[in-house]
XYZ file of C-alpha atoms in Angstrom:
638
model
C 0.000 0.000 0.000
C 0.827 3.435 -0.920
C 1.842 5.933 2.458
C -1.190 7.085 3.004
C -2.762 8.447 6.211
C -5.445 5.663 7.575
C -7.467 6.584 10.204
C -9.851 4.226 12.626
C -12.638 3.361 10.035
C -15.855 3.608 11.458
C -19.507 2.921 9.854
C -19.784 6.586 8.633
C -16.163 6.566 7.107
C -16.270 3.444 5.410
C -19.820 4.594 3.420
C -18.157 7.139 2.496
C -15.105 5.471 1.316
C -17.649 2.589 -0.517
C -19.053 5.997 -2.009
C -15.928 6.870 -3.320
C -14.515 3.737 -4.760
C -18.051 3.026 -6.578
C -17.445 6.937 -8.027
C -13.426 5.903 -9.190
C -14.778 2.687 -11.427
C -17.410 4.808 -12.730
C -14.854 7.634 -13.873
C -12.549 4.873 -14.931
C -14.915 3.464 -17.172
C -14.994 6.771 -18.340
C -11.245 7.280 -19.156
C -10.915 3.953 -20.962
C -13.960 5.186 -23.431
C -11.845 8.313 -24.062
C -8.740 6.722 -24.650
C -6.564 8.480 -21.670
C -4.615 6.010 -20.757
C -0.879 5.633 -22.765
C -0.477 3.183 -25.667
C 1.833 2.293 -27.981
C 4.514 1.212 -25.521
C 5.426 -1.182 -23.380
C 7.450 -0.653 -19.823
C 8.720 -3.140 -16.992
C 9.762 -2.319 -13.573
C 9.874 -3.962 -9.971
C 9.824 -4.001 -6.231
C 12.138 -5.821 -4.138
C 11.492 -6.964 -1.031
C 13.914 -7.868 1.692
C 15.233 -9.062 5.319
C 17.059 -7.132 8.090
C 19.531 -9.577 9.773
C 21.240 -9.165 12.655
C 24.974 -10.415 13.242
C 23.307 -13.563 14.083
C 21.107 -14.287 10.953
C 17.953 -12.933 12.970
C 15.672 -10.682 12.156
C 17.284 -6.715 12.503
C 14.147 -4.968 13.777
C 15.843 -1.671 12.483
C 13.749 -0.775 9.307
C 13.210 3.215 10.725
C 16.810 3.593 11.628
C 17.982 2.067 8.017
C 15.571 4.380 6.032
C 16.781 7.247 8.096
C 20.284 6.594 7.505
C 19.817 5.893 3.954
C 17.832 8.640 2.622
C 16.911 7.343 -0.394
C 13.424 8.017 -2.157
C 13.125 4.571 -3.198
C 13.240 2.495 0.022
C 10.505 2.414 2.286
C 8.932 0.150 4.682
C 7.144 -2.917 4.610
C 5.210 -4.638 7.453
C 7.626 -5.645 9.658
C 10.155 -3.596 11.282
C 13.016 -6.243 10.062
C 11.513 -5.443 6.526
C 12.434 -3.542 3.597
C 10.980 -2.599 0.393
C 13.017 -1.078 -2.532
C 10.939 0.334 -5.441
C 12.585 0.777 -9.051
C 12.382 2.791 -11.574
C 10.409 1.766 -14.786
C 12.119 0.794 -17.712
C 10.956 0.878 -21.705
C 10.835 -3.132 -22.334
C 13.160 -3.010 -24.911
C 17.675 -2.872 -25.658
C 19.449 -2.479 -22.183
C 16.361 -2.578 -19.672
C 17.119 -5.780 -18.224
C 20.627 -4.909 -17.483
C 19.319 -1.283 -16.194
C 17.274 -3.441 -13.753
C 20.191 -5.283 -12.970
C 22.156 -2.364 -11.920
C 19.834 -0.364 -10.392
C 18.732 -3.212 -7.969
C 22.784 -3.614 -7.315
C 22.740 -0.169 -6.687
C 19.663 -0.270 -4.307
C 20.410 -3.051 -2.257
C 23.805 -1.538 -2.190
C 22.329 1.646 -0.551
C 20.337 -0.438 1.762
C 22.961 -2.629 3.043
C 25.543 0.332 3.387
C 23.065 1.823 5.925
C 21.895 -1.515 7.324
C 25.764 -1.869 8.349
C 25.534 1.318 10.151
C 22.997 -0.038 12.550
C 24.160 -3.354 13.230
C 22.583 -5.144 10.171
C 22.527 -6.672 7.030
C 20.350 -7.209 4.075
C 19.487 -11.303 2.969
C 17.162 -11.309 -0.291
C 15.631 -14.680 0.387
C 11.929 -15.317 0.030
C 11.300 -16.709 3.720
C 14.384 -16.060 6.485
C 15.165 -19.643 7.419
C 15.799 -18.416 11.393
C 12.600 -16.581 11.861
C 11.105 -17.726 14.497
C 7.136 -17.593 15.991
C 8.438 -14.960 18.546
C 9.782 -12.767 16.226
C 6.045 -12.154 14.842
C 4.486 -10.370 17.710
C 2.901 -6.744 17.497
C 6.273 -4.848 19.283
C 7.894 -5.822 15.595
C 4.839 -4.479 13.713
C 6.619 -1.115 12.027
C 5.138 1.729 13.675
C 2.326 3.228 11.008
C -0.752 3.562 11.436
C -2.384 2.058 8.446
C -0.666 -1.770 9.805
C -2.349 -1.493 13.075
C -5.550 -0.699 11.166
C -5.283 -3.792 8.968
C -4.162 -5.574 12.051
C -7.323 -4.572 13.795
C -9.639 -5.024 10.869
C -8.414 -8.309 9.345
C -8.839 -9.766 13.336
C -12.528 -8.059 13.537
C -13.281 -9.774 10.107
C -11.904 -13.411 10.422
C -13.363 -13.467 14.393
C -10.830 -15.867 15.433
C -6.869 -16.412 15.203
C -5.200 -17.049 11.731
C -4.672 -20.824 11.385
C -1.903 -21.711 9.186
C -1.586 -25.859 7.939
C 0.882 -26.504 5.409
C 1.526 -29.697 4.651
C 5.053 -30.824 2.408
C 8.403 -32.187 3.594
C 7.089 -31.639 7.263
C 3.770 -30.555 8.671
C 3.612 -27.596 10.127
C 0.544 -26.351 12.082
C -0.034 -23.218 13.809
C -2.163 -20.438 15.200
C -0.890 -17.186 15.314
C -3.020 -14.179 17.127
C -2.084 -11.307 14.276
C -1.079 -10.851 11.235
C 2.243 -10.717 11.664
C 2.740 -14.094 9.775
C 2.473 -11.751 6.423
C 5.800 -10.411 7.027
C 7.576 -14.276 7.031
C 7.297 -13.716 2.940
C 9.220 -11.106 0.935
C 9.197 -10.825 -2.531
C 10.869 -9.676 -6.195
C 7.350 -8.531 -7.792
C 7.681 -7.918 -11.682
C 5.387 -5.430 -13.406
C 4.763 -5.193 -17.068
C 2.933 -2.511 -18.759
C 0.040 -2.966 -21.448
C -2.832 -1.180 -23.528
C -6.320 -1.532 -22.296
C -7.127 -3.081 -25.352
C -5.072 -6.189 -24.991
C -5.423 -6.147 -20.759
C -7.353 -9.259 -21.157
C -5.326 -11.117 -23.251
C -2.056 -10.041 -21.584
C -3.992 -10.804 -17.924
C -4.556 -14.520 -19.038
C -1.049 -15.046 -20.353
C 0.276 -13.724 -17.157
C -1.861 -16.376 -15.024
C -0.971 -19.153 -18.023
C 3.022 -18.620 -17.469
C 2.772 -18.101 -13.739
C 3.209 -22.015 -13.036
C 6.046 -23.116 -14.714
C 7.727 -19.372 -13.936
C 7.549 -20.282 -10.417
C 8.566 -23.811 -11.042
C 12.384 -21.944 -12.007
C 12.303 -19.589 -9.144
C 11.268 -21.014 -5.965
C 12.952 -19.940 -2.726
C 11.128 -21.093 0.271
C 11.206 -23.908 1.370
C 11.397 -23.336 4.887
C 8.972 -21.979 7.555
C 9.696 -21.678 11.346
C 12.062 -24.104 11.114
C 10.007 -27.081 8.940
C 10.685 -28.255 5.560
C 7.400 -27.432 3.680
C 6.794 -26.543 0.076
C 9.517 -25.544 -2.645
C 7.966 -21.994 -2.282
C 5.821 -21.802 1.134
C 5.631 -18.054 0.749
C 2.362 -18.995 -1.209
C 0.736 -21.540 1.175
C 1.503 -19.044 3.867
C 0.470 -15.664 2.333
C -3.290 -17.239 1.731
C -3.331 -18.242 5.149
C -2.410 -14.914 7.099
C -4.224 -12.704 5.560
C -7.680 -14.684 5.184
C -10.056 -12.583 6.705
C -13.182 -15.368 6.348
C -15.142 -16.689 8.969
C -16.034 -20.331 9.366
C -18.926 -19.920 7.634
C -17.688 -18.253 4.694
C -14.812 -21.029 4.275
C -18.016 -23.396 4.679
C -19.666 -21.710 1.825
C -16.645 -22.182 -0.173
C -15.725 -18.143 -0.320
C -12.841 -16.869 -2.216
C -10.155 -15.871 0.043
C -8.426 -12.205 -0.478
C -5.185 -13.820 -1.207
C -6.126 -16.109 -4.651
C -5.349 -16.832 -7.771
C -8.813 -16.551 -9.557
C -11.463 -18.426 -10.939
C -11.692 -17.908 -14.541
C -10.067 -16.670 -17.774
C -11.173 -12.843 -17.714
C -13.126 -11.934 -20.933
C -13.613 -7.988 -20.834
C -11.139 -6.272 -19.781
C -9.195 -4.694 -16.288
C -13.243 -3.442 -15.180
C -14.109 -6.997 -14.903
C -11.312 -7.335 -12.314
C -11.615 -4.451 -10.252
C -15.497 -4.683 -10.288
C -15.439 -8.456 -8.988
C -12.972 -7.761 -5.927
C -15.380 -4.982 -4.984
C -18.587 -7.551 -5.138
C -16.406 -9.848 -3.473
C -14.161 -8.454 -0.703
C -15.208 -5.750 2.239
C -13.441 -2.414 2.364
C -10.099 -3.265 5.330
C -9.262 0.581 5.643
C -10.396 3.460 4.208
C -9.196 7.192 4.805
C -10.643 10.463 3.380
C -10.677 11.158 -0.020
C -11.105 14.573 -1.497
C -10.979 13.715 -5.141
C -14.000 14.273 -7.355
C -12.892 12.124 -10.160
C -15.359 12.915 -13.186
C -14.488 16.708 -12.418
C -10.684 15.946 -12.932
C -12.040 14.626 -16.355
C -14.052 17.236 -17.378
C -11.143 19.454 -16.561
C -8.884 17.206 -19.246
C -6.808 16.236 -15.962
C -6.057 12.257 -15.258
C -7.622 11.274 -12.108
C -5.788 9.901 -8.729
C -8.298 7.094 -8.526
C -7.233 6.794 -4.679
C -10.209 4.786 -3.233
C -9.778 2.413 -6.217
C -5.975 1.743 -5.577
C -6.607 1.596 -1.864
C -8.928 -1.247 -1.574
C -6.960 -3.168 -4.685
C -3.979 -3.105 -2.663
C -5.991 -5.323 0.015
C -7.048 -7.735 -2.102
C -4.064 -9.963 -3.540
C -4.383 -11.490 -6.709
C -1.212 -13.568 -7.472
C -1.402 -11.521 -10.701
C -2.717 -7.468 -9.938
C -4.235 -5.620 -11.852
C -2.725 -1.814 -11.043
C -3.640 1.711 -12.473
C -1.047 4.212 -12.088
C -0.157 7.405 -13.515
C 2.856 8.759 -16.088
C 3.105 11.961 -16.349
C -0.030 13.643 -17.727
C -1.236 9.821 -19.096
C -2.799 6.966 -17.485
C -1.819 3.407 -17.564
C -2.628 -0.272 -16.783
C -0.192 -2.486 -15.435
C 0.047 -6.496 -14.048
C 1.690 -7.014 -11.116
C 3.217 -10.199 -10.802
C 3.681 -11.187 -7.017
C 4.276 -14.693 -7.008
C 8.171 -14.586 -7.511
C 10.603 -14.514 -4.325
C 13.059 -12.412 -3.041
C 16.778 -13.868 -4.069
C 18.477 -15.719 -3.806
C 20.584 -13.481 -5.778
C 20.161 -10.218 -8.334
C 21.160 -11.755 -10.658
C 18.656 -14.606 -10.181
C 15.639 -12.364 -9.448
C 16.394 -10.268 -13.333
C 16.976 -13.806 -14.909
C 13.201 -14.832 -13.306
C 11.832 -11.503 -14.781
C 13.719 -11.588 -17.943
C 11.649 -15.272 -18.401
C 8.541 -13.791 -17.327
C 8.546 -10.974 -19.458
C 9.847 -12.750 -22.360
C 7.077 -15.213 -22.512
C 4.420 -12.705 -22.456
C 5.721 -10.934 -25.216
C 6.422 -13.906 -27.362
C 2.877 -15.501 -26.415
C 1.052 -12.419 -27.389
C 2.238 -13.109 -30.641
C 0.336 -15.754 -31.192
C -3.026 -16.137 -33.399
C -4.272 -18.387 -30.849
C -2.764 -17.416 -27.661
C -2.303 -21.062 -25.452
C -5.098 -20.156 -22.986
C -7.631 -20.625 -25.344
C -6.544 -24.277 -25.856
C -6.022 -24.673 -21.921
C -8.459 -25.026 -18.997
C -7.789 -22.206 -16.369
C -7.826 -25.285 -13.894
C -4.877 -26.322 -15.515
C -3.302 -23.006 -15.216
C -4.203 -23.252 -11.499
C -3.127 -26.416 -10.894
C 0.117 -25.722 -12.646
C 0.441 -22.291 -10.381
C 0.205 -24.994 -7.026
C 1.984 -27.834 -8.132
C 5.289 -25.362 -8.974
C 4.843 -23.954 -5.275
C 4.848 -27.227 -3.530
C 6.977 -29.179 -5.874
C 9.761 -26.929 -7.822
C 11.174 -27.792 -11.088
C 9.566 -31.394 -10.127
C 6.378 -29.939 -10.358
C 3.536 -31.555 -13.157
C 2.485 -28.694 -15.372
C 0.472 -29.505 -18.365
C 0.829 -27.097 -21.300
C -1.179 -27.065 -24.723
C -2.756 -30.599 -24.001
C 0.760 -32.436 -22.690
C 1.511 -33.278 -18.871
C 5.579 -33.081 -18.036
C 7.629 -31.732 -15.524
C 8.491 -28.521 -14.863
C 12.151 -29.199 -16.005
C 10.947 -31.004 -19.043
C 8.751 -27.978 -20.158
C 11.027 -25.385 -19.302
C 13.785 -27.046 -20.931
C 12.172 -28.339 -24.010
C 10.077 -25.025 -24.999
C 9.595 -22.296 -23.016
C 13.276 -20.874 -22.663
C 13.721 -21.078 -26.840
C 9.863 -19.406 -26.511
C 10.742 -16.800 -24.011
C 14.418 -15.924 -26.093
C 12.089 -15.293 -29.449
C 9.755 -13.124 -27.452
C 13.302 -10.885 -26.088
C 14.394 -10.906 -29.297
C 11.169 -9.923 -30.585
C 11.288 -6.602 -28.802
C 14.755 -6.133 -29.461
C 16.698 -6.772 -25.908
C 20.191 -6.903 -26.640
C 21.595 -10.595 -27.104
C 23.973 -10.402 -24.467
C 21.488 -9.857 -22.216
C 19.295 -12.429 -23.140
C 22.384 -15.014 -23.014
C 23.000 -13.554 -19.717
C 19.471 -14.025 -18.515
C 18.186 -16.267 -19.809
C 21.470 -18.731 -19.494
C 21.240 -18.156 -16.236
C 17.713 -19.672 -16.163
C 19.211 -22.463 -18.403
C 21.419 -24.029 -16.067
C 19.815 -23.231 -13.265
C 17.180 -25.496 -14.602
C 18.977 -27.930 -15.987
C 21.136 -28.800 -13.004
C 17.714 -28.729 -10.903
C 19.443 -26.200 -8.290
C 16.736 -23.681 -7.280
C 17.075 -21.836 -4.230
C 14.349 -24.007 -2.645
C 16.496 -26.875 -3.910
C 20.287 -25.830 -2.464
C 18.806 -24.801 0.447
C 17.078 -28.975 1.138
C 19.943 -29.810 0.200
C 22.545 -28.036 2.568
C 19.826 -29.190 5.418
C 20.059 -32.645 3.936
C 23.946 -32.355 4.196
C 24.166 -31.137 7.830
C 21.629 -33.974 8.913
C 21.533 -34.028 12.395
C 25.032 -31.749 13.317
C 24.558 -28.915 16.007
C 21.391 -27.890 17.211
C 18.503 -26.658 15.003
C 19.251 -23.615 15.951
C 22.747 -23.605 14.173
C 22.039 -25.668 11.332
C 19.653 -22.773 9.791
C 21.714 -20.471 11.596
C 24.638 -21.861 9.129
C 22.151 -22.065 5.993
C 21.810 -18.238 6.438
C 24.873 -17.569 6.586
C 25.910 -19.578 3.496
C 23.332 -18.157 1.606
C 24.354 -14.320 2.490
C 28.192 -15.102 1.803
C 27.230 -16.867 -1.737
C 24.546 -13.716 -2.383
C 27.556 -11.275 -1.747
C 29.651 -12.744 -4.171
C 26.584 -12.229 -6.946
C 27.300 -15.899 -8.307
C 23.739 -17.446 -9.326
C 22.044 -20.155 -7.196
C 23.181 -23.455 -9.896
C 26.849 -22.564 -8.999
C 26.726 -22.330 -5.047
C 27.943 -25.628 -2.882
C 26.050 -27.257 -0.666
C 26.102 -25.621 2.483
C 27.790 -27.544 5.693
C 28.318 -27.180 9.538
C 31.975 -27.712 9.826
C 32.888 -27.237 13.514
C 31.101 -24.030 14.964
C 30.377 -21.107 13.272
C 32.516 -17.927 14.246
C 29.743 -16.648 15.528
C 29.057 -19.692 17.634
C 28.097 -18.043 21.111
C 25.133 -16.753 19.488
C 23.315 -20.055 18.921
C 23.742 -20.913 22.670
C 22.119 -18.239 23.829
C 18.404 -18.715 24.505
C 16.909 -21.688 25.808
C 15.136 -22.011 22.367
C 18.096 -22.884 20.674
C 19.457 -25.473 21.972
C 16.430 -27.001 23.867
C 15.085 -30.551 22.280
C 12.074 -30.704 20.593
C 11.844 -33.862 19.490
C 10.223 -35.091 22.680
C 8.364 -38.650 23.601
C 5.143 -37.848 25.515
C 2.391 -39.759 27.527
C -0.911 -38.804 28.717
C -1.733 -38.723 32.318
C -4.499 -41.673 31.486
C -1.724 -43.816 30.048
C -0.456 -46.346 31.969
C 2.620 -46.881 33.689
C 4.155 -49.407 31.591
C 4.061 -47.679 28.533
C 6.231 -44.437 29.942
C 8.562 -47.352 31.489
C 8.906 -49.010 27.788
C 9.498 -45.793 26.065
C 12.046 -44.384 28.652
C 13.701 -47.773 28.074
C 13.498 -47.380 24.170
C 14.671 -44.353 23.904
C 17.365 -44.101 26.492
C 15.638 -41.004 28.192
C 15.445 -40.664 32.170
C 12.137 -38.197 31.806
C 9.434 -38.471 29.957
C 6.571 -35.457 29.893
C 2.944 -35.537 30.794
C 0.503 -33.558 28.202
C -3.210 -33.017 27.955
C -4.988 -33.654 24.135
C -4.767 -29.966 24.027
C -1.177 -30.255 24.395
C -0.643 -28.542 27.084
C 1.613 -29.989 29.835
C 0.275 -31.616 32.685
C 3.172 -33.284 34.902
C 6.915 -35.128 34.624
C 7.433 -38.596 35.376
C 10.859 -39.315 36.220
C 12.613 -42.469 35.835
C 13.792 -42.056 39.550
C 10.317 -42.155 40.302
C 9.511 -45.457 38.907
C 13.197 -46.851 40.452
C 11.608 -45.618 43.698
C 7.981 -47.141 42.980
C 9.662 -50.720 42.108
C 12.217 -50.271 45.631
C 9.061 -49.502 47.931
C 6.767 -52.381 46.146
C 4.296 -49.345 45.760
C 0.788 -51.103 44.893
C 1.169 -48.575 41.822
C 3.072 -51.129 40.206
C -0.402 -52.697 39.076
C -1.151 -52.827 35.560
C -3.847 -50.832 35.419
C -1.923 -48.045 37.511
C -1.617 -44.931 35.354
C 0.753 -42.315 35.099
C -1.332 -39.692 36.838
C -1.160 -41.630 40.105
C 2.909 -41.415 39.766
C 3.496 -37.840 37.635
C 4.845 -34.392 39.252
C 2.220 -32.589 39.096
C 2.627 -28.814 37.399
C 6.498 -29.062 37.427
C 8.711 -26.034 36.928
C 8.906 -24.886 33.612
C 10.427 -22.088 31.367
C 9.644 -20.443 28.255
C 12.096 -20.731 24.930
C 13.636 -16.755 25.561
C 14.749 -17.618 28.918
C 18.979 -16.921 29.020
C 20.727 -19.917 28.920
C 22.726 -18.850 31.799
C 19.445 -18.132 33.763
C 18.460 -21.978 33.092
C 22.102 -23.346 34.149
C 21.550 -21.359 37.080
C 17.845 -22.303 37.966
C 18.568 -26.100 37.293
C 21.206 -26.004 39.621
C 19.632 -24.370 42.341
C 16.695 -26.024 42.126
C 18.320 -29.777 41.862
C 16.588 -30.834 38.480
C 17.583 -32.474 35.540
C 14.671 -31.993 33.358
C 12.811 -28.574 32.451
C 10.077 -28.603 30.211
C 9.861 -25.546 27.562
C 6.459 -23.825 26.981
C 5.385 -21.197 24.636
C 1.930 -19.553 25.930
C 0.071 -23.074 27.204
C 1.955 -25.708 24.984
C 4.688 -27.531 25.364
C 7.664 -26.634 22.735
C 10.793 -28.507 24.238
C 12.820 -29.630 26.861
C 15.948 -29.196 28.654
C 18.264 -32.152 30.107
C 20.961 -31.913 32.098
C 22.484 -33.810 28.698
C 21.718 -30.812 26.657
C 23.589 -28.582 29.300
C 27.046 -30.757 29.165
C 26.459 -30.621 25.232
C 26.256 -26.984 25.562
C 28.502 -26.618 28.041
C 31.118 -28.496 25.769
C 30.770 -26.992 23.158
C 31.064 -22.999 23.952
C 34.258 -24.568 26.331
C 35.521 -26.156 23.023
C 34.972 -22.981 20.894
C 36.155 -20.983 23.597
C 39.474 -22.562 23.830
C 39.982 -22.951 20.155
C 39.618 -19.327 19.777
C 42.236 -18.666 22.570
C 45.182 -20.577 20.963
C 44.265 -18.856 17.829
């Protein structure tokens, strides 16, 4: 969303705000019957989103303090104060404007990360950070505007309940999450391309057509909160923490405001706009002083500024966007489904595809979606995101891979379409190459980054192993090499850095736990104690909340004193510590060494809110306790 000033919407300020957005698609309908709008050309451009890490890999919540020190028109801030959004500046689609793009986003980032280095930080272009973590996403990181607290507020009023996120891939991962704070997880490299209102539709439908296999290339995130999910989770994730429906409207089969559509659109960018208005409720409104027919009868091009409002709120995978150049209006689609990273390079290369498919397909006397079901497009659009280059796509009638289609077609289709529109060769051997081999080789960022995990198996704690990934991934991203070229990632010995892994009971705390119920009985804690060579095993409810600790000095004891417990049918209520101590996953690791020892335990059980999360042993503290000894005497003979 643009800056804007948003103000508490009440009843009488949203009618008046429906008042004015019903008055902007009247007047636009009116512009595009006079022919205002510019024609004749074509343009590109792009935002780029990205993450503020700390010397640690973890979010840098340090956005204000980087724009301040930066001073530069084009950054501003996302939703997230460990966010960053970079916009560029448009470029004719023709001769050098890929490498333009290229330079300019150097030169951006460059900016960016010079003033991010002032203030403790750094900049990773990555589509999900792989060390965010659920506490990261609270309200107290929320960057301090006033229209995010007012789409905080309203999305929360509108959905009734907490956002529930269930993404199913590699791992499961479910959650609940009280805000909408899970948004800011995904950044992104979104590609615009500029068209004519007279071949919207047609350019709209090849956008949603390529969108699959485009993604298929480019997918960087494949982790979430620490689980192995889809190839690119950014778009499981984004429909999930924004979707404002109740129960009933998910029972009734609603469209959610994140989506990727329904149908082939047959009119033009009216039939868009008009059906997220039907569909979707107003999120924020402010005042709006524009009288948009009198701008027209005045021969002046209007602001439309209830219209862009409310369609920044509703998130199309592909956007339809009105904007303004100079004294002429035009239409642009606003690709959002590709991800920040993993390099420059990588991101141009992504657009330089996109953009050279949709010119070379709107070439065609039969463009492909007329021989192709939009449920194919679809499908194709969520088999890339969970799958990669892997993914099934079927094209013009044929099912293949991702790799296969790419390969096979749409890279020679996408060079004709560069050439077409005269992009200098170099460029598109750059560019495209890059795509090439990327493909070929199967190394996506989604890909090298399984990989590295897959490499470091079960070295170090969790906590270091993504810790390690980040760090690869920045060092490779420095050096501006593409993604196909970087090796696998690997935890050899500690990382320089390696007090900072150690330094919150969250990061070094198990969480692969065994658990009983208090119903359960005693013979099946005994067995899995002795199975897994564990001396505690934890007590939760269905809920999953913990209940009590049953020690395996307790059942020594009950066995010694021939307690009458020892019956078959005892359970492990009648034996379990009740309540036991506990601490939550920010808790100092000092703090814990300290409280275990005074307190005489060997077992602490993590919780987050109600729920168990983890647990300390007094194994995990001579791990610990070995290892910063280790690194700390290795770094004094050096």
């Amino acid at each position: 969303m643009g800056e804007q000033n948003i103000a508490t919407s009440d009843d009488d300020q949203l009618r008046n705000f429906m008042k004015k957005l019903l008055d902007d698609v009247v007047a636009l309908e009116r512009l595009l019957e006079t022919d205002r709008f510019e024609t004749g050309v074509r343009r590109v451009g792009a935002e780029q989103e990205m993450f503020l890490v700390d010397r640690s890999l973890r979010p840098a919540s340090v956005v204000m303090e980087v724009l301040e020190r930066a001073q530069d028109p084009r950054l501003t801030t996302e939703l997230a104060r460990f966010n960053l959004e970079a916009n560029l500046s448009p470029q004719v689609f023709n001769a050098s404007c890929l490498r333009r793009m290229e330079d300019e986003l150097n030169e951006v980032v460059g900016v960016a990360r010079d003033a991010a280095r002032h203030c403790g930080a750094d900049i990773l272009l990555t589509g999900i950070l792989p060390t965010l973590r659920k506490a990261d996403l609270g309200l107290d990181n929320m960057t301090p505007k006033p229209r995010y607290l007012e789409l905080n507020r309203t999305l929360r009023r509108l959905r009734g309940d907490d956002f529930h996120v269930l993404i199913r891939g590699i791992e499961e991962l479910e959650t609940t999450h009280d805000n909408v704070m899970l948004e800011s997880c995904n950044t992104s490299f979104q590609v615009h391309f500029q068209v004519s209102p007279s071949e919207f539709a047609k350019f709209y439908n090849l956008a949603q057509a390529v969108t699959g296999p485009i993604l298929a290339a480019a997918v960087n995130s494949p982790v979430l909160l620490k689980h192995r999910l889809w190839h690119e989770t950014r778009i499981a994730l984004f429909e999930r923490s924004v979707d404002t429906r109740s129960q009933v409207r998910v029972d009734r089969a609603a469209r959610p405001r994140v989506h990727f559509g329904d149908g082939w659109i047959q009119q033009g960018v009216l039939e868009i706009f008009r059906e997220d208005i039907a569909r979707f409720r107003i999120l924020i409104a402010n005042a709006i002083d524009e009288d948009p027919m009198q701008v027209i009868d005045r021969g002046g091009i209007p602001q439309f500024g209830a219209l862009r409002l409310h369609n920044g709120t509703v998130y199309r995978w592909n956007r339809a966007c009105y904007g303004l150049s100079g004294d002429k209006a035009h239409l642009r689609i606003e690709n959002r489904v590709l991800p920040s990273g993993p390099t420059v390079l990588d991101e141009v290369a992504n657009a330089a595809f996109f953009f050279g498919l949709m010119a070379a397909l709107a070439e065609d006397e039969r463009p492909v979606f007329k021989d192709m079901s939009f449920e194919d497009a679809k499908a194709n659009f969520f088999n890339a995101a969970r799958d990669g280059l892997k993914a099934q796509q079927t094209w013009k009638g044929k099912t293949m891979s991702a790799q296969d289609l790419i390969l096979g077609e749409l890279l020679q289709t996408a060079r004709w379409g560069l050439q077409h529109v005269k992009v200098d060769g170099s460029d598109i051997d750059r560019y495209l190459g890059t795509i090439e081999e990327r493909v070929r080789k199967g190394t996506t960022g989604a890909q090298w980054m399984l990989n590295s995990l897959h490499a470091m198996g079960e070295q170090g704690t969790s906590d270091v192993r993504y810790r390690t990934l980040s760090a690869a991934m920045l060092a490779n991203q420095k050096s501006g090499a593409p993604v196909h070229t970087w090796e696998t990632a690997r935890l050899e010995g500690e990382p320089k850095t390696w007090r900072d892994s150690y330094q919150t009971a969250g990061q070094f705390m198990s969480t692969d736990i065994f658990t009983v119920q208090g119903s359960d009985i005693i013979d099946l804690a005994a067995n899995i104690m002795d199975w897994k060579k564990i001396r505690h095993i934890l007590v939760e409810d269905e809920e999953g909340r913990l209940v009590g600790l049953l020690s395996h000095r307790a059942l020594i004891r009950m066995v010694a004193r021939g307690s009458r417990v020892a019956q078959d049918n005892a359970t492990v209520a009648q034996l379990m510590v009740k309540n036991p101590l506990t601490i939550g996953p920010e808790m100092p690791t000092l703090e814990v060494m300290k409280l275990m020892r005074e307190r005489g335990i060997s077992c602490l059980p993590v919780v987050e809110g109600d729920k168990l999360v983890g647990v300390i042993t007094e194994r995990d503290l001579i791990d610990v306790s070995g290892k910063l000894l280790e690194s700390y005497l290795r770094d004094a003979q050096q």
